[in-house]
Amino acid sequence: RLIFNVSDLWPESAEKLGVVNNRLMLGMAYRLEAKLYKRSALVTGQTQGICENITRRFPSVPTSWLPNGVDLSYYDPAKILPGDWRNKNGFSADDIIFMYAGIIGIAQGLEIILKAAAELRIDSRLKFVLLGSGPEKQTLMEMKQSLALNNVFFLDAVTKQEMPVVLKNINAAVIPLKKLDIFLGAIPSKIFENLAMEVPILLGVDGEARILFIEQGKCGIYFEPENVQSLVKAVSTFIGDSSASVQLGKNGRTFVNRAFNRENIAKDFYARLKNL
């Protein structure tokens, strides 16, 4: 029997982002989506919002929330040494590094980071790093040149084995998405590794993610999606109280251990499968 997992709502996301506009292709894709759901013994969704969306459109389809989680034994800041990552990449010990790591795509709206960096360039300690690759990388690199930003850095993607060391060296993670209703039920998977490594987050995602990680977990600072001034304020708040910022990181590891431990998620899902 088919267990169908949904990490993102396609084709709806592609339509809302304007990536796919062909009505014939969209119609075919929506029909395929419906066919897959209806043939499934269970549809799992990475967020509660995804499950609610599917249940609203297909009330007879059984759904189950299967969130992403994190291996806390692998991402453990107590076991990771910073090494010479900062020195190799041209950063000093005094630099305050804000990093986005992941796909450099359309949905993320990463131009907000460059625009905020332009307003914050007066503080030479602040460095903004975009690590990864994707369809928008070249456009953003050209934007960096046009704005003459010397506080924004693009780094190539690294392996999973290298990520704990990278995260050990940064001060905060910036996690944005575009301001679309469909993202009110989104939880970017990159949140979990950062929090497991006690890296506080600046979260530009409203809805479910904000409720979980800002209001409940107190793991970071929220900024309004696509609002440059809101991100600038979040950065200023973060650097204005270093002890509070460190506590946000500690809160993050505690929260993901309690609510998003991958081992516990797997055990719960196994029990659900046995009930089928």
Tab-separated table of C-alpha atoms in Angstrom:
chain	number	residue	atom	x	y	z
A	1	ARG	CA	0.000	0.000	0.000
A	2	LEU	CA	1.142	3.484	-0.855
A	3	ILE	CA	2.468	5.859	1.811
A	4	PHE	CA	2.772	9.238	0.095
A	5	ASN	CA	4.947	11.931	1.703
A	6	VAL	CA	4.469	15.639	0.970
A	7	SER	CA	7.340	17.982	1.833
A	8	ASP	CA	5.932	20.901	-0.170
A	9	LEU	CA	2.507	21.475	-1.664
A	10	TRP	CA	3.035	20.968	-5.372
A	11	PRO	CA	1.875	22.102	-7.816
A	12	GLU	CA	0.271	24.840	-5.700
A	13	SER	CA	3.611	26.298	-4.588
A	14	ALA	CA	4.886	26.455	-8.164
A	15	GLU	CA	1.701	28.205	-9.267
A	16	LYS	CA	1.712	30.740	-6.419
A	17	LEU	CA	5.392	31.553	-7.005
A	18	GLY	CA	4.689	32.124	-10.695
A	19	VAL	CA	7.149	29.415	-11.749
A	20	VAL	CA	4.480	27.476	-13.684
A	21	ASN	CA	1.750	29.420	-15.486
A	22	ASN	CA	0.640	27.006	-18.196
A	23	ARG	CA	-2.983	26.200	-17.352
A	24	LEU	CA	-2.918	22.872	-19.195
A	25	MET	CA	0.192	21.700	-17.340
A	26	LEU	CA	-1.180	22.913	-14.016
A	27	GLY	CA	-4.445	21.097	-14.616
A	28	MET	CA	-2.601	17.870	-15.358
A	29	ALA	CA	-0.420	18.311	-12.278
A	30	TYR	CA	-3.392	18.950	-9.976
A	31	ARG	CA	-5.126	15.841	-11.339
A	32	LEU	CA	-1.996	13.783	-10.698
A	33	GLU	CA	-1.817	15.202	-7.169
A	34	ALA	CA	-5.429	14.205	-6.468
A	35	LYS	CA	-4.914	10.740	-7.942
A	36	LEU	CA	-1.880	10.074	-5.745
A	37	TYR	CA	-3.603	11.249	-2.566
A	38	LYS	CA	-6.721	9.192	-3.207
A	39	ARG	CA	-4.712	6.045	-3.900
A	40	SER	CA	-2.673	6.366	-0.702
A	41	ALA	CA	-3.250	4.376	2.440
A	42	LEU	CA	-1.701	7.355	4.259
A	43	VAL	CA	-0.468	10.793	3.232
A	44	THR	CA	2.205	12.281	5.475
A	45	GLY	CA	2.965	15.992	5.567
A	46	GLN	CA	6.113	17.708	6.852
A	47	THR	CA	4.039	20.400	8.551
A	48	GLN	CA	0.661	20.605	10.191
A	49	GLY	CA	-0.271	23.223	7.594
A	50	ILE	CA	0.371	20.772	4.758
A	51	CYS	CA	-1.804	18.144	6.435
A	52	GLU	CA	-4.596	20.675	7.036
A	53	ASN	CA	-4.456	21.834	3.411
A	54	ILE	CA	-4.782	18.273	2.094
A	55	THR	CA	-7.535	17.366	4.558
A	56	ARG	CA	-9.503	20.482	3.599
A	57	ARG	CA	-9.381	19.611	-0.105
A	58	PHE	CA	-9.612	15.827	0.259
A	59	PRO	CA	-11.545	15.040	3.471
A	60	SER	CA	-11.522	11.289	2.843
A	61	VAL	CA	-7.717	11.076	2.583
A	62	PRO	CA	-6.018	9.992	5.850
A	63	THR	CA	-3.132	12.286	6.773
A	64	SER	CA	-0.438	12.269	9.425
A	65	TRP	CA	2.024	14.953	10.515
A	66	LEU	CA	5.552	13.630	9.940
A	67	PRO	CA	7.836	16.556	10.757
A	68	ASN	CA	11.470	16.818	9.877
A	69	GLY	CA	13.743	16.202	12.830
A	70	VAL	CA	17.405	16.227	13.707
A	71	ASP	CA	20.012	13.783	14.919
A	72	LEU	CA	21.156	15.510	18.099
A	73	SER	CA	24.106	13.181	18.553
A	74	TYR	CA	25.475	14.225	15.142
A	75	TYR	CA	24.742	17.947	15.530
A	76	ASP	CA	26.164	18.385	19.029
A	77	PRO	CA	28.055	21.631	19.716
A	78	ALA	CA	29.769	20.078	22.737
A	79	LYS	CA	31.538	17.607	20.426
A	80	ILE	CA	32.473	19.977	17.581
A	81	LEU	CA	35.587	22.157	17.454
A	82	PRO	CA	35.492	25.342	15.329
A	83	GLY	CA	38.804	24.568	13.637
A	84	ASP	CA	40.162	27.132	11.177
A	85	TRP	CA	36.962	27.662	9.164
A	86	ARG	CA	36.830	31.394	9.879
A	87	ASN	CA	40.451	31.961	8.998
A	88	LYS	CA	40.204	29.931	5.774
A	89	ASN	CA	37.218	31.976	4.625
A	90	GLY	CA	38.637	35.361	5.547
A	91	PHE	CA	36.675	36.030	8.738
A	92	SER	CA	38.098	37.236	12.036
A	93	ALA	CA	37.223	36.069	15.528
A	94	ASP	CA	35.406	39.377	16.120
A	95	ASP	CA	33.155	39.137	13.063
A	96	ILE	CA	29.456	38.541	13.752
A	97	ILE	CA	28.374	36.110	11.054
A	98	PHE	CA	24.774	35.769	9.870
A	99	MET	CA	24.386	32.839	7.499
A	100	TYR	CA	21.808	31.502	5.104
A	101	ALA	CA	22.659	27.932	4.098
A	102	GLY	CA	20.571	26.035	1.585
A	103	ILE	CA	19.148	26.306	-1.895
A	104	ILE	CA	19.457	29.792	-3.347
A	105	GLY	CA	16.077	29.747	-5.010
A	106	ILE	CA	13.004	31.782	-5.805
A	107	ALA	CA	10.894	30.856	-2.785
A	108	GLN	CA	13.432	32.120	-0.261
A	109	GLY	CA	13.428	35.762	-1.343
A	110	LEU	CA	17.110	36.107	-0.406
A	111	GLU	CA	17.443	39.592	-1.816
A	112	ILE	CA	16.180	40.768	1.579
A	113	ILE	CA	19.526	39.738	3.102
A	114	LEU	CA	21.500	41.834	0.629
A	115	LYS	CA	19.236	44.847	1.093
A	116	ALA	CA	19.553	44.594	4.873
A	117	ALA	CA	23.323	44.204	4.554
A	118	ALA	CA	23.415	47.449	2.574
A	119	GLU	CA	21.759	49.290	5.454
A	120	LEU	CA	23.965	47.646	8.079
A	121	ARG	CA	27.324	48.077	6.346
A	122	ILE	CA	28.297	50.859	8.741
A	123	ASP	CA	29.101	48.170	11.324
A	124	SER	CA	32.187	46.439	9.950
A	125	ARG	CA	31.779	43.477	12.338
A	126	LEU	CA	28.618	42.274	10.583
A	127	LYS	CA	29.104	39.696	7.843
A	128	PHE	CA	26.335	38.057	5.813
A	129	VAL	CA	27.075	34.685	4.236
A	130	LEU	CA	24.991	32.821	1.660
A	131	LEU	CA	26.174	29.230	1.436
A	132	GLY	CA	24.829	26.980	-1.291
A	133	SER	CA	23.775	27.029	-4.916
A	134	GLY	CA	20.602	27.479	-6.907
A	135	PRO	CA	18.886	29.322	-9.753
A	136	GLU	CA	19.005	32.751	-8.094
A	137	LYS	CA	22.664	32.723	-7.090
A	138	GLN	CA	23.988	34.530	-10.155
A	139	THR	CA	21.313	37.213	-9.895
A	140	LEU	CA	22.141	37.805	-6.233
A	141	MET	CA	25.864	37.942	-6.952
A	142	GLU	CA	25.183	40.613	-9.555
A	143	MET	CA	23.031	42.451	-7.011
A	144	LYS	CA	25.947	42.372	-4.569
A	145	GLN	CA	28.151	44.016	-7.194
A	146	SER	CA	25.599	46.687	-8.055
A	147	LEU	CA	25.184	47.578	-4.366
A	148	ALA	CA	28.964	47.445	-3.800
A	149	LEU	CA	28.538	45.239	-0.734
A	150	ASN	CA	31.756	44.229	1.001
A	151	ASN	CA	29.886	42.570	3.888
A	152	VAL	CA	28.140	39.863	1.817
A	153	PHE	CA	29.894	36.612	0.925
A	154	PHE	CA	28.858	33.709	-1.292
A	155	LEU	CA	30.267	30.293	-0.422
A	156	ASP	CA	29.844	27.030	-2.282
A	157	ALA	CA	27.729	24.242	-0.835
A	158	VAL	CA	29.489	21.823	1.504
A	159	THR	CA	28.884	18.207	2.476
A	160	LYS	CA	26.762	17.149	5.416
A	161	GLN	CA	29.955	16.070	7.177
A	162	GLU	CA	31.271	19.642	7.037
A	163	MET	CA	28.105	21.398	8.230
A	164	PRO	CA	28.549	20.939	12.005
A	165	VAL	CA	31.882	22.783	11.847
A	166	VAL	CA	30.375	25.538	9.698
A	167	LEU	CA	27.502	26.003	12.141
A	168	LYS	CA	29.928	26.039	15.070
A	169	ASN	CA	31.544	29.140	13.555
A	170	ILE	CA	28.506	31.344	12.898
A	171	ASN	CA	26.560	33.568	15.264
A	172	ALA	CA	23.070	33.291	13.796
A	173	ALA	CA	21.139	31.793	10.896
A	174	VAL	CA	18.882	33.893	8.668
A	175	ILE	CA	15.933	31.849	7.386
A	176	PRO	CA	13.546	33.754	5.071
A	177	LEU	CA	10.713	32.862	2.737
A	178	LYS	CA	8.603	35.037	0.491
A	179	LYS	CA	5.428	36.536	1.925
A	180	LEU	CA	2.837	34.126	0.545
A	181	ASP	CA	-0.125	32.566	2.325
A	182	ILE	CA	1.007	29.112	1.258
A	183	PHE	CA	4.140	29.525	3.403
A	184	LEU	CA	2.126	30.094	6.577
A	185	GLY	CA	2.256	26.313	6.894
A	186	ALA	CA	5.933	25.965	5.972
A	187	ILE	CA	8.820	24.867	8.188
A	188	PRO	CA	12.188	25.188	6.428
A	189	SER	CA	14.163	22.039	7.240
A	190	LYS	CA	17.381	24.004	7.785
A	191	ILE	CA	15.951	25.264	11.088
A	192	PHE	CA	16.603	21.997	12.883
A	193	GLU	CA	20.355	21.615	12.359
A	194	ASN	CA	20.949	25.225	13.385
A	195	LEU	CA	18.990	24.857	16.594
A	196	ALA	CA	20.615	21.520	17.426
A	197	MET	CA	23.980	23.333	17.201
A	198	GLU	CA	22.678	26.110	19.502
A	199	VAL	CA	22.666	28.614	16.642
A	200	PRO	CA	19.845	31.150	17.155
A	201	ILE	CA	17.701	31.959	14.147
A	202	LEU	CA	16.394	35.146	12.562
A	203	LEU	CA	13.174	33.766	11.119
A	204	GLY	CA	11.388	35.450	8.226
A	205	VAL	CA	8.596	32.882	8.035
A	206	ASP	CA	5.173	33.609	9.520
A	207	GLY	CA	2.530	31.130	10.635
A	208	GLU	CA	3.373	27.651	11.893
A	209	ALA	CA	7.152	28.152	12.011
A	210	ARG	CA	6.824	31.408	13.938
A	211	ILE	CA	4.450	29.828	16.458
A	212	LEU	CA	6.702	26.820	17.033
A	213	PHE	CA	10.191	28.290	17.069
A	214	ILE	CA	9.703	31.898	18.154
A	215	GLU	CA	6.626	31.920	20.380
A	216	GLN	CA	6.854	28.419	21.882
A	217	GLY	CA	10.529	27.501	21.648
A	218	LYS	CA	11.967	31.025	22.022
A	219	CYS	CA	14.773	29.980	19.694
A	220	GLY	CA	15.271	33.237	17.812
A	221	ILE	CA	13.902	36.544	16.562
A	222	TYR	CA	11.083	36.928	14.051
A	223	PHE	CA	11.135	39.413	11.187
A	224	GLU	CA	8.345	40.052	8.713
A	225	PRO	CA	8.866	38.264	5.377
A	226	GLU	CA	10.131	40.567	2.589
A	227	ASN	CA	10.373	43.503	5.041
A	228	VAL	CA	13.941	44.794	4.937
A	229	GLN	CA	13.523	47.162	7.888
A	230	SER	CA	12.139	44.335	9.986
A	231	LEU	CA	15.246	42.237	9.283
A	232	VAL	CA	17.513	45.217	10.031
A	233	LYS	CA	15.743	45.623	13.377
A	234	ALA	CA	16.094	41.900	14.134
A	235	VAL	CA	19.849	42.040	13.467
A	236	SER	CA	20.184	45.124	15.666
A	237	THR	CA	18.249	43.431	18.461
A	238	PHE	CA	20.444	40.345	18.160
A	239	ILE	CA	23.761	42.192	18.398
A	240	GLY	CA	22.431	44.515	21.092
A	241	ASP	CA	22.246	41.820	23.777
A	242	SER	CA	24.842	39.074	23.399
A	243	SER	CA	23.807	37.142	26.505
A	244	ALA	CA	20.176	37.023	25.381
A	245	SER	CA	21.297	35.871	21.927
A	246	VAL	CA	23.317	33.009	23.418
A	247	GLN	CA	20.287	31.977	25.465
A	248	LEU	CA	18.186	31.825	22.295
A	249	GLY	CA	20.629	29.273	20.935
A	250	LYS	CA	20.490	27.174	24.100
A	251	ASN	CA	16.700	27.326	24.015
A	252	GLY	CA	16.832	26.036	20.446
A	253	ARG	CA	18.682	22.827	21.266
A	254	THR	CA	16.404	22.173	24.229
A	255	PHE	CA	13.310	22.705	22.081
A	256	VAL	CA	14.306	20.476	19.162
A	257	ASN	CA	15.393	17.773	21.586
A	258	ARG	CA	11.939	17.840	23.141
A	259	ALA	CA	9.801	18.254	20.027
A	260	PHE	CA	11.862	17.301	16.945
A	261	ASN	CA	14.220	14.533	17.995
A	262	ARG	CA	14.500	12.325	14.924
A	263	GLU	CA	14.635	9.099	16.919
A	264	ASN	CA	11.358	9.878	18.676
A	265	ILE	CA	9.703	10.925	15.413
A	266	ALA	CA	10.741	7.634	13.787
A	267	LYS	CA	9.361	5.586	16.687
A	268	ASP	CA	6.018	7.416	16.552
A	269	PHE	CA	5.781	6.955	12.785
A	270	TYR	CA	6.602	3.261	13.052
A	271	ALA	CA	3.747	2.848	15.536
A	272	ARG	CA	1.413	4.653	13.105
A	273	LEU	CA	2.435	2.333	10.256
A	274	LYS	CA	1.799	-0.731	12.378
A	275	ASN	CA	-1.731	0.509	13.034
A	276	LEU	CA	-2.390	0.527	9.286
